[in-house]
């Protein structure tokens, strides 16, 4: 058909809705979000979500809210029909989740939607069927008070969008995340999520957020969270922060809510990072659920169509107040000693060893980065047969001058701070981080076992039970499967718990529970990981990390000797699986230079 150039026409309503849908609806979880927000705005105390095939085939949200009259229900499907605002002023003081009157017509334009609703004051409800934005059927229907909206075949008429939907587990994961967030903000509302007929989340009404945290994340998690409230100049803060020893390997458990809405914010992430940096080990992330309340006119929530991105008018003010709240909360819990962070000259016995550790590590990193520029270790020609030759890197000139490492004649001298082994060869002093060294040794051992006859397993005398988060529970089958190859024996035990019956034999002294939780987080965070080998490797690294002695734990002389022997059997032993340095070398010439002997 020929298009007449230059002629302006109004887009038919249908097409306008479809375009708006492109902004509001990205994936099944966006539909869940819009429908659940509507249910919350309708004062529901019970919200059930049902999904099939990650929501790609069906999403159904059932609430017990105020419902709609027939006229309102018809109107609700029209663009810009909303009961929530009437004027520009209302927009400034909005307290409902929705306000654009865009969600329902957008969703209806790209799916097969059925709406059944009834208000308290009528006996019969209304049922409306609408396909791709066209109303197909309106009739009376018997139904309870409240609203039930079913959205089938999402994007059936936008094939490009449908094609880009991810796998069932990824889409389900997004839905779980959203329901978890909504559940945290509204403890007084019961939430249920059922996927393919199986209950994924079931949270009864409760009084407090911490009760909700308990239901959603389990007893262990809730037991490691400390709550505090702060009232500042322009913001109110409700903080739920994890103890510093309860850290995670990623930011999955850092959630921010602004005026009860989940948001993403680099600013808040940075405030969190800054507050926790001195008390938690490098590469670990604090657990933190932050609720911020502030005057809505101080925030622009409308910068993003799904309302997740916000802009604060006074960024610096928000940052300072949040940082202050976090520090006060941590001080109140005695996370931070009153005395300033220790310097090398004034170590204080009352200071927890975390800050000191962080400090040492950073100087280690400095040292290493200086070392970077220097040539690397080169194998001794005709050296010990025990040592596999690391790849020799071609480095110009200098490498010839570097003294070679003399593995044969290593002597253990002492241990510093119960953390570093000091050893000596004819020409060098070696500082070895015992934890990282052992991690490396165990990791190597596990990998070798994996490639050969499988990781030997050891039954636990007392099986350990671990509570699962909904996201972890959703991938439990593949978790059991992946871990079975690695010496773990797990069994699902009722909906939200697993029993650990056996672990890799090397885990003898390790923290099994912590390792399992972390491994399940890794699997849940990437349910689609096609690269199974990479995932397996991550699991091995985590296992190794939790199997090894921690800094501060005492090793016997024999254990130390054994550790070093095994360490020098792996190649190249200078960095751990996480990429942290294991050994710092200082040669005699360097010392002599420092003491001005030369
Ligand atoms: N579950 C429900 N119970 C009662 N009324 C509802 C429900 N869902 C929608 N409505 C009514 O339909 C109207 C339109 O809903 P829709 O989600 O499209 O817009 P909105 O919530 O006002 O704004 P937004 O587009 O920002 O979500 C709402 O304003 C509300 O009056
Ligand atoms: Mg809405």
Coordinates of C-alpha atoms and ligand atoms in Angstrom, one line a residue:
X1 CA 0.0 0.0 0.0
X2 CA 1.3 3.4 -0.9
X3 CA 1.8 5.8 2.0
X4 CA 0.7 9.4 1.5
X5 CA 3.7 11.5 2.5
X6 CA 3.3 14.5 4.7
X7 CA -0.2 13.8 5.9
X8 CA -0.5 13.8 9.7
X9 CA -3.0 11.3 11.2
X10 CA -3.9 10.4 14.7
X11 CA -2.7 6.9 15.5
X12 CA -5.6 4.5 16.1
X13 CA -6.1 3.8 19.8
X14 CA -4.9 0.2 19.4
X15 CA -1.6 1.1 17.9
X16 CA -1.0 3.8 20.5
X17 CA -1.6 1.3 23.3
X18 CA 0.8 -1.2 21.7
X19 CA 3.5 1.4 21.6
X20 CA 2.9 2.3 25.2
X21 CA 3.0 -1.4 26.0
X22 CA 6.5 -1.5 24.7
X23 CA 7.5 0.9 27.4
X24 CA 5.5 -0.5 30.3
X25 CA 5.7 -4.2 29.6
X26 CA 9.2 -5.6 29.0
X27 CA 8.5 -9.2 30.2
X28 CA 6.1 -11.3 32.2
X29 CA 7.4 -9.9 35.5
X30 CA 6.4 -6.4 34.3
X31 CA 2.8 -7.6 33.9
X32 CA 2.9 -9.2 37.4
X33 CA 4.3 -5.9 38.7
X34 CA 1.5 -3.8 37.2
X35 CA -1.3 -6.1 38.2
X36 CA 0.0 -6.5 41.8
X37 CA 0.4 -2.8 42.1
X38 CA -3.2 -2.3 41.0
X39 CA -4.3 -4.9 43.6
X40 CA -2.3 -3.1 46.3
X41 CA -3.9 0.2 45.3
X42 CA -7.3 -1.5 45.6
X43 CA -6.6 -2.2 49.3
X44 CA -6.3 -5.9 48.9
X45 CA -5.1 -7.9 51.9
X46 CA -4.6 -11.1 50.0
X47 CA -2.9 -11.4 46.6
X48 CA -2.3 -14.6 44.7
X49 CA -0.3 -14.8 41.5
X50 CA -0.3 -17.7 39.3
X51 CA 2.1 -18.2 36.3
X52 CA 2.6 -20.8 33.7
X53 CA 5.9 -21.3 31.8
X54 CA 7.5 -18.3 33.4
X55 CA 4.4 -16.2 32.7
X56 CA 4.9 -16.6 29.0
X57 CA 1.7 -18.6 28.6
X58 CA -0.3 -17.3 31.5
X59 CA -0.2 -14.8 34.4
X60 CA -3.1 -14.5 36.7
X61 CA -3.5 -12.1 39.6
X62 CA -6.3 -12.6 42.1
X63 CA -7.0 -10.0 44.8
X64 CA -9.6 -9.4 47.4
X65 CA -9.6 -5.6 47.0
X66 CA -12.4 -3.1 46.3
X67 CA -13.2 -4.4 42.8
X68 CA -14.7 -2.4 40.0
X69 CA -18.2 -1.6 38.8
X70 CA -19.0 -2.6 35.3
X71 CA -18.6 1.0 34.0
X72 CA -15.3 1.4 35.8
X73 CA -14.0 -1.9 34.5
X74 CA -14.8 -0.9 31.0
X75 CA -13.2 2.5 31.6
X76 CA -10.1 0.9 33.2
X77 CA -9.3 -0.6 29.8
X78 CA -9.2 2.8 28.1
X79 CA -6.0 4.7 27.9
X80 CA -5.4 7.3 30.6
X81 CA -8.3 6.2 32.6
X82 CA -7.3 6.2 36.2
X83 CA -9.1 6.6 39.5
X84 CA -5.9 7.7 41.2
X85 CA -5.2 11.2 40.1
X86 CA -7.3 14.0 38.8
X87 CA -5.0 17.0 38.6
X88 CA -1.4 18.0 38.3
X89 CA -1.3 18.8 42.0
X90 CA -2.3 15.2 42.8
X91 CA 0.8 14.1 40.8
X92 CA 3.0 15.9 43.4
X93 CA 1.6 14.0 46.4
X94 CA 0.9 10.6 44.9
X95 CA 0.6 7.8 47.4
X96 CA -0.7 5.0 45.1
X97 CA 1.6 2.8 43.0
X98 CA -0.2 3.6 39.8
X99 CA -1.3 6.9 38.4
X100 CA -0.9 7.0 34.6
X101 CA -3.9 4.9 33.7
X102 CA -1.7 3.1 31.2
X103 CA -1.0 -0.3 32.5
X104 CA -4.2 -2.2 31.8
X105 CA -4.9 -1.0 28.3
X106 CA -1.2 -1.5 27.4
X107 CA -1.2 -5.1 28.7
X108 CA -4.6 -5.7 27.0
X109 CA -3.3 -4.6 23.7
X110 CA -0.6 -7.3 23.6
X111 CA -2.3 -10.3 25.1
X112 CA -5.5 -12.2 25.6
X113 CA -6.8 -10.6 28.8
X114 CA -9.8 -11.6 30.9
X115 CA -11.0 -9.5 33.7
X116 CA -13.5 -10.6 36.3
X117 CA -14.4 -8.2 39.1
X118 CA -17.0 -7.4 41.7
X119 CA -17.5 -4.6 44.2
X120 CA -19.0 -5.3 47.6
X121 CA -22.4 -3.6 46.9
X122 CA -23.5 -5.8 44.0
X123 CA -24.3 -9.4 43.8
X124 CA -23.1 -10.1 40.3
X125 CA -19.7 -9.3 39.0
X126 CA -18.5 -8.4 35.5
X127 CA -16.4 -10.4 33.1
X128 CA -14.7 -8.8 30.2
X129 CA -12.6 -10.6 27.5
X130 CA -10.3 -8.6 25.4
X131 CA -7.9 -9.7 22.7
X132 CA -5.1 -7.5 21.3
X133 CA -7.0 -4.5 22.7
X134 CA -10.3 -5.4 21.1
X135 CA -13.2 -6.2 23.5
X136 CA -14.6 -9.5 22.6
X137 CA -17.2 -10.2 25.3
X138 CA -18.7 -8.5 28.3
X139 CA -21.1 -10.4 30.5
X140 CA -22.3 -10.8 34.1
X141 CA -20.4 -13.3 36.2
X142 CA -20.7 -14.8 39.6
X143 CA -17.5 -14.1 41.5
X144 CA -16.1 -13.1 44.9
X145 CA -15.5 -9.5 45.8
X146 CA -12.2 -8.4 44.3
X147 CA -10.6 -8.7 40.9
X148 CA -9.1 -11.5 38.9
X149 CA -7.1 -10.7 35.8
X150 CA -5.7 -13.3 33.6
X151 CA -3.2 -12.5 30.9
X152 CA -2.5 -15.2 28.4
X153 CA -0.2 -15.4 25.4
X154 CA 1.8 -12.3 26.2
X155 CA 3.2 -10.5 23.0
X156 CA 1.1 -12.9 20.8
X157 CA 0.8 -10.0 18.3
X158 CA 4.4 -8.6 18.8
X159 CA 6.5 -11.5 17.6
X160 CA 9.7 -9.6 17.8
X161 CA 9.1 -9.1 21.6
X162 CA 7.9 -12.7 22.1
X163 CA 11.0 -14.0 20.5
X164 CA 13.2 -12.1 22.9
X165 CA 11.6 -13.6 26.1
X166 CA 14.2 -15.6 28.0
X167 CA 13.9 -19.1 29.3
X168 CA 11.2 -20.1 31.8
X169 CA 13.6 -20.1 34.7
X170 CA 14.9 -16.6 34.0
X171 CA 11.4 -15.2 33.5
X172 CA 10.3 -16.9 36.7
X173 CA 13.2 -15.5 38.5
X174 CA 12.2 -12.0 37.7
X175 CA 8.6 -12.7 38.9
X176 CA 10.0 -14.1 42.2
X177 CA 12.1 -11.1 42.7
X178 CA 9.2 -8.7 42.2
X179 CA 6.9 -10.6 44.5
X180 CA 9.6 -10.8 47.1
X181 CA 10.0 -7.0 47.0
X182 CA 6.3 -6.4 47.2
X183 CA 6.1 -8.8 50.1
X184 CA 8.8 -7.0 52.0
X185 CA 7.1 -3.6 51.6
X186 CA 3.6 -5.0 52.5
X187 CA 4.0 -7.4 55.4
X188 CA 0.3 -7.0 56.2
X189 CA -0.7 -8.4 52.8
X190 CA -0.7 -12.1 52.2
X191 CA 1.2 -13.1 49.0
X192 CA 1.2 -16.3 47.2
X193 CA 3.0 -17.3 44.0
X194 CA 2.3 -20.5 42.2
X195 CA 4.2 -21.6 39.1
X196 CA 3.1 -24.5 37.0
X197 CA 1.0 -25.6 39.8
X198 CA 3.8 -25.5 42.4
X199 CA 3.8 -23.1 45.3
X200 CA 6.9 -20.9 45.0
X201 CA 6.2 -18.2 47.6
X202 CA 3.7 -18.4 50.4
X203 CA 3.7 -15.5 52.8
X204 CA 0.9 -15.1 55.3
X205 CA 0.0 -11.7 56.7
X206 CA 2.3 -10.6 59.4
X207 CA 3.0 -7.5 61.5
X208 CA 6.5 -6.5 60.8
X209 CA 9.0 -6.4 58.0
X210 CA 11.4 -8.6 60.0
X211 CA 8.7 -11.3 60.2
X212 CA 8.4 -11.0 56.5
X213 CA 12.2 -11.3 56.0
X214 CA 12.0 -14.4 58.1
X215 CA 9.3 -15.9 55.9
X216 CA 10.9 -15.0 52.6
X217 CA 14.5 -15.6 53.3
X218 CA 14.5 -18.0 56.2
X219 CA 15.5 -18.1 59.9
X220 CA 19.3 -17.9 59.4
X221 CA 19.0 -14.9 57.2
X222 CA 16.6 -13.0 59.5
X223 CA 18.8 -13.9 62.5
X224 CA 21.7 -12.1 60.9
X225 CA 19.8 -8.9 60.2
X226 CA 19.7 -5.9 62.5
X227 CA 17.0 -3.3 62.3
X228 CA 17.2 0.4 63.1
X229 CA 15.1 3.5 62.3
X230 CA 16.4 7.0 61.7
X231 CA 14.6 10.2 61.3
X232 CA 16.6 12.8 59.5
X233 CA 16.0 16.3 58.2
X234 CA 14.5 15.3 54.8
X235 CA 14.4 11.6 54.9
X236 CA 13.1 8.8 57.2
X237 CA 15.2 5.6 57.1
X238 CA 14.4 2.1 58.0
X239 CA 17.4 -0.1 57.8
X240 CA 17.8 -3.8 57.9
X241 CA 21.5 -4.5 57.6
X242 CA 23.4 -7.8 57.8
X243 CA 26.1 -8.3 60.4
X244 CA 29.5 -7.8 58.9
X245 CA 30.3 -11.5 59.2
X246 CA 27.2 -12.3 57.2
X247 CA 28.2 -11.1 53.7
X248 CA 27.4 -12.3 50.3
X249 CA 29.4 -12.9 47.1
X250 CA 27.2 -10.4 45.1
X251 CA 24.8 -7.6 45.4
X252 CA 21.6 -9.7 45.1
X253 CA 20.7 -9.0 48.7
X254 CA 20.9 -5.2 48.6
X255 CA 17.4 -3.8 48.1
X256 CA 16.3 -0.2 48.1
X257 CA 12.8 1.0 48.5
X258 CA 11.8 4.6 48.1
X259 CA 8.4 5.5 49.4
X260 CA 7.6 1.8 49.3
X261 CA 8.6 1.3 45.7
X262 CA 11.6 -0.8 44.8
X263 CA 14.2 1.3 43.1
X264 CA 17.6 1.0 41.6
X265 CA 20.1 3.5 42.7
X266 CA 23.8 3.8 42.2
X267 CA 23.8 6.6 44.8
X268 CA 22.5 4.3 47.5
X269 CA 24.7 1.5 46.4
X270 CA 27.7 3.8 46.8
X271 CA 26.6 4.9 50.3
X272 CA 26.4 1.3 51.3
X273 CA 29.7 0.4 49.9
X274 CA 31.4 3.3 51.7
X275 CA 29.8 2.5 55.0
X276 CA 30.7 -1.2 55.0
X277 CA 34.0 -1.1 53.2
X278 CA 36.1 -0.8 56.4
X279 CA 34.5 -3.8 58.1
X280 CA 34.0 -6.4 55.5
X281 CA 36.5 -8.4 53.5
X282 CA 37.3 -7.2 50.0
X283 CA 35.2 -8.8 47.3
X284 CA 32.3 -9.4 49.6
X285 CA 29.0 -7.5 49.8
X286 CA 26.9 -6.5 52.7
X287 CA 23.3 -7.6 53.0
X288 CA 21.1 -4.5 53.3
X289 CA 17.4 -3.7 52.9
X290 CA 16.8 0.0 53.0
X291 CA 13.5 1.7 53.2
X292 CA 13.6 5.4 52.5
X293 CA 10.7 7.8 52.9
X294 CA 10.7 11.3 51.7
X295 CA 8.6 14.0 50.3
X296 CA 7.5 12.7 46.9
X297 CA 8.1 16.2 45.4
X298 CA 11.8 15.8 46.2
X299 CA 12.0 12.8 43.8
X300 CA 11.3 12.3 40.2
X301 CA 10.0 8.8 39.8
X302 CA 8.7 9.2 36.4
X303 CA 12.1 9.2 34.6
X304 CA 11.6 5.5 33.8
X305 CA 8.4 4.1 32.4
X306 CA 8.5 1.2 34.9
X307 CA 9.2 3.7 37.7
X308 CA 12.3 1.8 38.9
X309 CA 14.8 4.6 38.1
X310 CA 14.6 7.6 40.3
X311 CA 16.3 11.0 40.5
X312 CA 16.7 12.8 43.8
X313 CA 16.6 16.5 43.7
X314 CA 19.2 16.8 46.4
X315 CA 21.6 13.9 45.7
X316 CA 24.3 15.0 48.1
X317 CA 21.8 15.5 50.9
X318 CA 20.3 12.0 50.4
X319 CA 23.8 10.5 50.2
X320 CA 24.9 12.2 53.4
X321 CA 21.9 11.3 55.4
X322 CA 21.8 7.7 54.2
X323 CA 25.6 7.3 54.9
X324 CA 25.1 8.9 58.3
X325 CA 22.2 6.5 59.1
X326 CA 24.3 3.5 58.1
X327 CA 27.2 4.5 60.2
X328 CA 25.1 5.2 63.2
X329 CA 23.4 1.8 62.8
X330 CA 26.7 0.1 62.6
X331 CA 28.1 2.0 65.6
X332 CA 25.0 1.2 67.6
X333 CA 25.7 -2.5 66.8
X334 CA 29.3 -2.0 67.6
X335 CA 30.4 -3.0 64.1
X336 CA 32.9 -0.2 64.3
X337 CA 35.1 0.4 67.3
X338 CA 35.1 3.9 68.6
X339 CA 38.9 4.2 68.2
X340 CA 40.0 5.1 64.7
X341 CA 41.2 2.4 62.4
X342 CA 44.5 1.1 63.6
X343 CA 47.8 2.1 62.1
X344 CA 50.8 -0.2 61.8
X345 CA 52.3 1.4 64.9
X346 CA 49.3 1.3 67.2
X347 CA 47.6 -2.0 66.8
X348 CA 44.8 -2.3 69.3
X349 CA 43.7 -5.6 70.7
X350 CA 40.0 -4.5 70.9
X351 CA 39.7 -3.9 67.3
X352 CA 38.1 -6.7 65.3
X353 CA 40.5 -8.1 62.8
X354 CA 38.4 -7.2 59.8
X355 CA 39.6 -3.6 59.4
X356 CA 43.1 -4.6 59.9
X357 CA 42.8 -7.4 57.3
X358 CA 41.3 -5.0 54.8
X359 CA 44.2 -2.7 55.4
X360 CA 46.8 -5.4 55.0
X361 CA 45.2 -6.6 51.8
X362 CA 45.3 -3.2 50.3
X363 CA 49.0 -2.9 51.0
X364 CA 49.5 -6.3 49.6
X365 CA 47.7 -5.2 46.4
X366 CA 49.9 -2.1 46.3
X367 CA 52.9 -4.3 46.6
X368 CA 51.7 -6.6 44.0
X369 CA 50.9 -3.9 41.6
X370 CA 54.5 -2.6 42.0
X371 CA 55.6 -6.2 41.5
X372 CA 53.6 -6.3 38.3
X373 CA 56.2 -4.2 36.6
X374 CA 58.9 -6.6 37.7
X375 CA 59.6 -9.8 36.0
X376 CA 57.9 -13.0 37.1
X377 CA 59.1 -16.2 38.6
X378 CA 60.8 -18.4 36.1
X379 CA 61.2 -22.2 36.6
X380 CA 64.6 -23.4 37.6
X381 CA 66.3 -25.1 34.7
X382 CA 66.3 -28.7 35.5
X383 CA 64.6 -27.9 38.7
X384 CA 62.7 -30.2 41.0
X385 CA 60.5 -32.7 39.2
X386 CA 57.8 -32.1 41.8
X387 CA 57.1 -28.7 40.3
X388 CA 55.2 -28.5 37.0
X389 CA 56.7 -25.8 34.9
X390 CA 54.6 -22.7 34.7
X391 CA 54.4 -21.1 31.3
X392 CA 57.5 -19.1 30.8
X393 CA 56.6 -15.6 29.7
X394 CA 58.9 -13.9 27.4
X395 CA 60.0 -10.8 29.3
X396 CA 62.8 -8.7 28.0
X397 CA 66.3 -8.6 29.7
X398 CA 65.3 -8.3 33.4
X399 CA 64.1 -11.8 33.7
X400 CA 67.5 -13.2 33.4
X401 CA 68.6 -11.2 36.4
X402 CA 65.8 -12.4 38.6
X403 CA 66.9 -14.9 41.2
X404 CA 64.9 -18.1 40.7
X405 CA 62.7 -19.5 43.4
X406 CA 64.3 -22.2 45.4
X407 CA 61.5 -24.5 46.3
X408 CA 63.7 -27.3 47.5
X409 CA 65.2 -25.3 50.3
X410 CA 62.2 -23.5 51.8
X411 CA 62.3 -23.2 55.5
X412 CA 59.3 -22.2 57.6
X413 CA 60.3 -19.4 60.0
X414 CA 57.2 -18.2 61.8
X415 CA 53.6 -17.1 61.5
X416 CA 52.4 -13.5 61.7
X417 CA 49.1 -12.5 63.1
X418 CA 48.0 -16.2 62.8
X419 CA 47.5 -15.4 59.1
X420 CA 50.7 -15.2 57.2
X421 CA 53.4 -17.8 57.1
X422 CA 56.9 -16.5 56.8
X423 CA 59.4 -18.7 55.0
X424 CA 62.9 -18.3 53.8
X425 CA 64.9 -19.7 51.0
X426 CA 68.6 -19.0 50.4
X427 CA 67.9 -15.6 48.9
X428 CA 64.4 -14.7 49.6
X429 CA 61.7 -14.1 52.3
X430 CA 58.3 -15.4 51.4
X431 CA 55.1 -14.2 53.0
X432 CA 52.2 -16.6 52.4
X433 CA 48.6 -16.0 53.2
X434 CA 47.6 -19.3 54.8
X435 CA 43.9 -19.0 54.0
X436 CA 44.4 -18.2 50.3
X437 CA 47.2 -20.8 50.0
X438 CA 44.9 -23.5 51.3
X439 CA 42.1 -22.3 49.2
X440 CA 44.3 -22.7 46.2
X441 CA 45.5 -26.1 47.2
X442 CA 42.0 -27.4 47.8
X443 CA 40.6 -25.9 44.6
X444 CA 43.3 -27.7 42.6
X445 CA 42.6 -30.9 44.3
X446 CA 38.9 -30.6 43.7
X447 CA 39.4 -29.9 40.0
X448 CA 41.7 -32.9 39.6
X449 CA 39.2 -35.1 41.3
X450 CA 36.4 -33.8 39.1
X451 CA 38.3 -34.7 36.0
X452 CA 39.2 -38.1 37.3
X453 CA 37.0 -40.4 39.4
X454 CA 34.8 -37.7 40.9
X455 CA 35.0 -35.7 44.1
X456 CA 35.2 -38.1 47.1
X457 CA 32.3 -37.4 49.4
X458 CA 32.0 -37.7 53.2
X459 CA 28.8 -38.3 55.0
X460 CA 27.9 -35.8 57.7
X461 CA 27.3 -37.3 61.1
X462 CA 24.6 -34.8 61.7
X463 CA 22.9 -33.8 58.4
X464 CA 22.5 -30.1 58.1
X465 CA 19.3 -28.4 57.0
X466 CA 19.4 -25.2 55.0
X467 CA 16.4 -22.9 54.4
X468 CA 16.0 -21.8 50.8
X469 CA 15.0 -18.4 49.4
X470 CA 12.3 -18.6 46.7
X471 CA 14.8 -18.0 44.0
X472 CA 17.0 -20.8 45.4
X473 CA 14.1 -23.1 45.7
X474 CA 13.1 -22.5 42.1
X475 CA 16.4 -24.0 40.8
X476 CA 16.7 -26.7 43.4
X477 CA 16.4 -29.6 41.0
X478 CA 19.4 -28.4 38.9
X479 CA 21.3 -27.6 42.0
X480 CA 20.9 -31.1 43.4
X481 CA 22.0 -32.4 40.0
X482 CA 25.1 -30.1 39.6
X483 CA 26.2 -30.7 43.2
X484 CA 25.9 -34.5 43.0
X485 CA 28.9 -34.6 40.8
X486 CA 30.9 -32.6 43.3
X487 CA 30.6 -34.7 46.3
X488 CA 27.6 -33.0 47.8
X489 CA 24.5 -35.0 48.6
X490 CA 21.4 -32.8 49.0
X491 CA 17.8 -33.8 49.3
X492 CA 14.8 -31.5 49.1
X493 CA 13.0 -31.7 52.4
X494 CA 9.6 -30.1 52.3
X495 CA 9.0 -26.9 50.3
X496 CA 11.6 -24.5 51.5
X497 CA 14.3 -26.7 53.1
X498 CA 17.0 -29.0 51.9
X499 CA 19.0 -31.5 53.9
X500 CA 22.7 -31.8 53.3
X501 CA 23.8 -35.4 53.9
X502 CA 27.3 -35.4 52.5
X503 CA 29.9 -32.9 51.4
X504 CA 33.2 -33.2 49.6
X505 CA 35.7 -34.9 51.9
X506 CA 38.0 -31.9 51.9
X507 CA 35.4 -29.8 53.6
X508 CA 36.2 -31.3 56.9
X509 CA 36.8 -28.1 58.9
X510 CA 34.8 -25.8 56.7
X511 CA 31.7 -23.9 57.0
X512 CA 29.3 -26.2 55.2
X513 CA 26.2 -24.1 55.6
X514 CA 27.7 -20.9 54.4
X515 CA 29.2 -22.7 51.4
X516 CA 25.9 -24.3 50.4
X517 CA 24.0 -21.0 50.7
X518 CA 26.5 -19.3 48.6
X519 CA 26.6 -22.0 46.0
X520 CA 22.8 -21.9 45.7
X521 CA 23.0 -18.1 45.3
X522 CA 25.4 -18.6 42.4
X523 CA 23.2 -21.1 40.7
X524 CA 20.0 -19.0 41.3
X525 CA 21.6 -15.9 40.0
X526 CA 22.3 -17.5 36.7
X527 CA 19.6 -20.1 36.1
X528 CA 20.3 -20.2 32.4
X529 CA 23.9 -20.6 32.6
X530 CA 24.6 -22.7 29.5
X531 CA 28.3 -22.8 30.4
X532 CA 28.0 -25.5 32.9
X533 CA 31.7 -25.9 33.2
X534 CA 32.1 -22.3 34.2
X535 CA 29.4 -22.7 36.8
X536 CA 31.0 -25.9 38.1
X537 CA 34.3 -24.0 38.4
X538 CA 32.6 -21.2 40.4
X539 CA 31.1 -23.9 42.7
X540 CA 34.5 -25.4 43.2
X541 CA 36.0 -22.1 44.1
X542 CA 33.3 -21.5 46.6
X543 CA 33.7 -24.9 48.1
X544 CA 37.5 -24.4 48.3
X545 CA 37.0 -21.0 49.9
X546 CA 34.8 -22.5 52.7
X547 CA 36.9 -25.5 53.2
X548 CA 40.1 -23.7 54.0
X549 CA 41.4 -22.4 57.3
X550 CA 40.4 -18.8 57.9
X551 CA 42.8 -16.0 58.6
X552 CA 43.3 -16.0 62.4
X553 CA 42.9 -19.8 62.8
X554 CA 45.9 -21.5 64.1
X555 CA 47.7 -24.1 62.0
X556 CA 50.1 -26.6 63.6
X557 CA 53.7 -26.8 62.4
X558 CA 53.0 -30.0 60.6
X559 CA 49.9 -28.6 58.9
X560 CA 51.9 -25.6 57.8
X561 CA 54.6 -27.7 56.3
X562 CA 52.1 -29.9 54.6
X563 CA 50.3 -26.9 53.2
X564 CA 53.4 -25.4 51.7
X565 CA 54.4 -28.8 50.2
X566 CA 51.1 -29.0 48.5
X567 CA 51.0 -25.4 47.5
X568 CA 54.3 -25.7 45.6
X569 CA 52.9 -28.7 43.9
X570 CA 50.3 -26.6 42.1
X571 CA 51.3 -24.2 39.4
X572 CA 51.6 -21.3 39.3
X573 CA 51.0 -20.8 43.0
X574 CA 51.1 -17.0 43.0
X575 CA 47.4 -16.2 42.7
X576 CA 44.4 -17.8 44.2
X577 CA 41.3 -18.8 42.2
X578 CA 39.8 -15.4 43.0
X579 CA 42.9 -13.7 41.6
X580 CA 44.2 -12.6 44.9
X581 CA 48.0 -12.9 45.6
X582 CA 49.1 -15.9 47.7
X583 CA 52.8 -15.3 48.0
X584 CA 54.7 -12.0 48.4
X585 CA 58.4 -12.4 47.8
X586 CA 61.1 -10.1 49.0
X587 CA 64.6 -10.9 48.0
X588 CA 67.8 -10.4 50.0
X589 CA 69.1 -7.7 47.7
X590 CA 66.0 -5.7 48.4
X591 CA 66.5 -5.9 52.2
X592 CA 70.2 -5.1 51.9
X593 CA 69.3 -2.1 49.8
X594 CA 66.8 -1.0 52.5
X595 CA 69.4 -1.3 55.2
X596 CA 71.9 0.4 53.1
X597 CA 74.2 -2.5 53.2
X598 CA 74.9 -2.0 49.5
Ligands
LIG1 N1 -7.2 -5.0 40.8 C1 -7.9 -3.8 40.7 N2 -8.9 -3.6 41.6 C2 -9.6 -2.4 41.5 N3 -9.5 -1.5 40.6 C3 -8.5 -1.7 39.7 C4 -7.7 -2.9 39.7 N4 -6.9 -2.8 38.6 C5 -7.1 -1.6 38.0 N5 -8.1 -1.0 38.6 C6 -8.7 0.3 38.2 O1 -8.3 0.5 36.8 C7 -7.7 1.7 36.7 C8 -6.6 1.6 35.6 O2 -5.6 0.7 36.0 P1 -4.2 0.9 35.3 O3 -3.2 0.1 36.0 O4 -4.3 0.9 33.9 O5 -3.8 2.5 35.7 P2 -3.3 3.1 37.1 O6 -3.0 2.1 38.1 O7 -4.3 4.2 37.4 O8 -2.0 3.8 36.6 P3 -0.6 3.0 36.1 O9 -0.7 3.0 34.6 O10 0.4 4.0 36.5 O11 -0.6 1.7 36.7 C9 -7.1 2.1 38.0 O12 -6.9 3.5 38.2 C10 -8.1 1.5 39.0 O13 -9.1 2.4 39.2
LIG2 MG1 -1.8 0.4 37.6

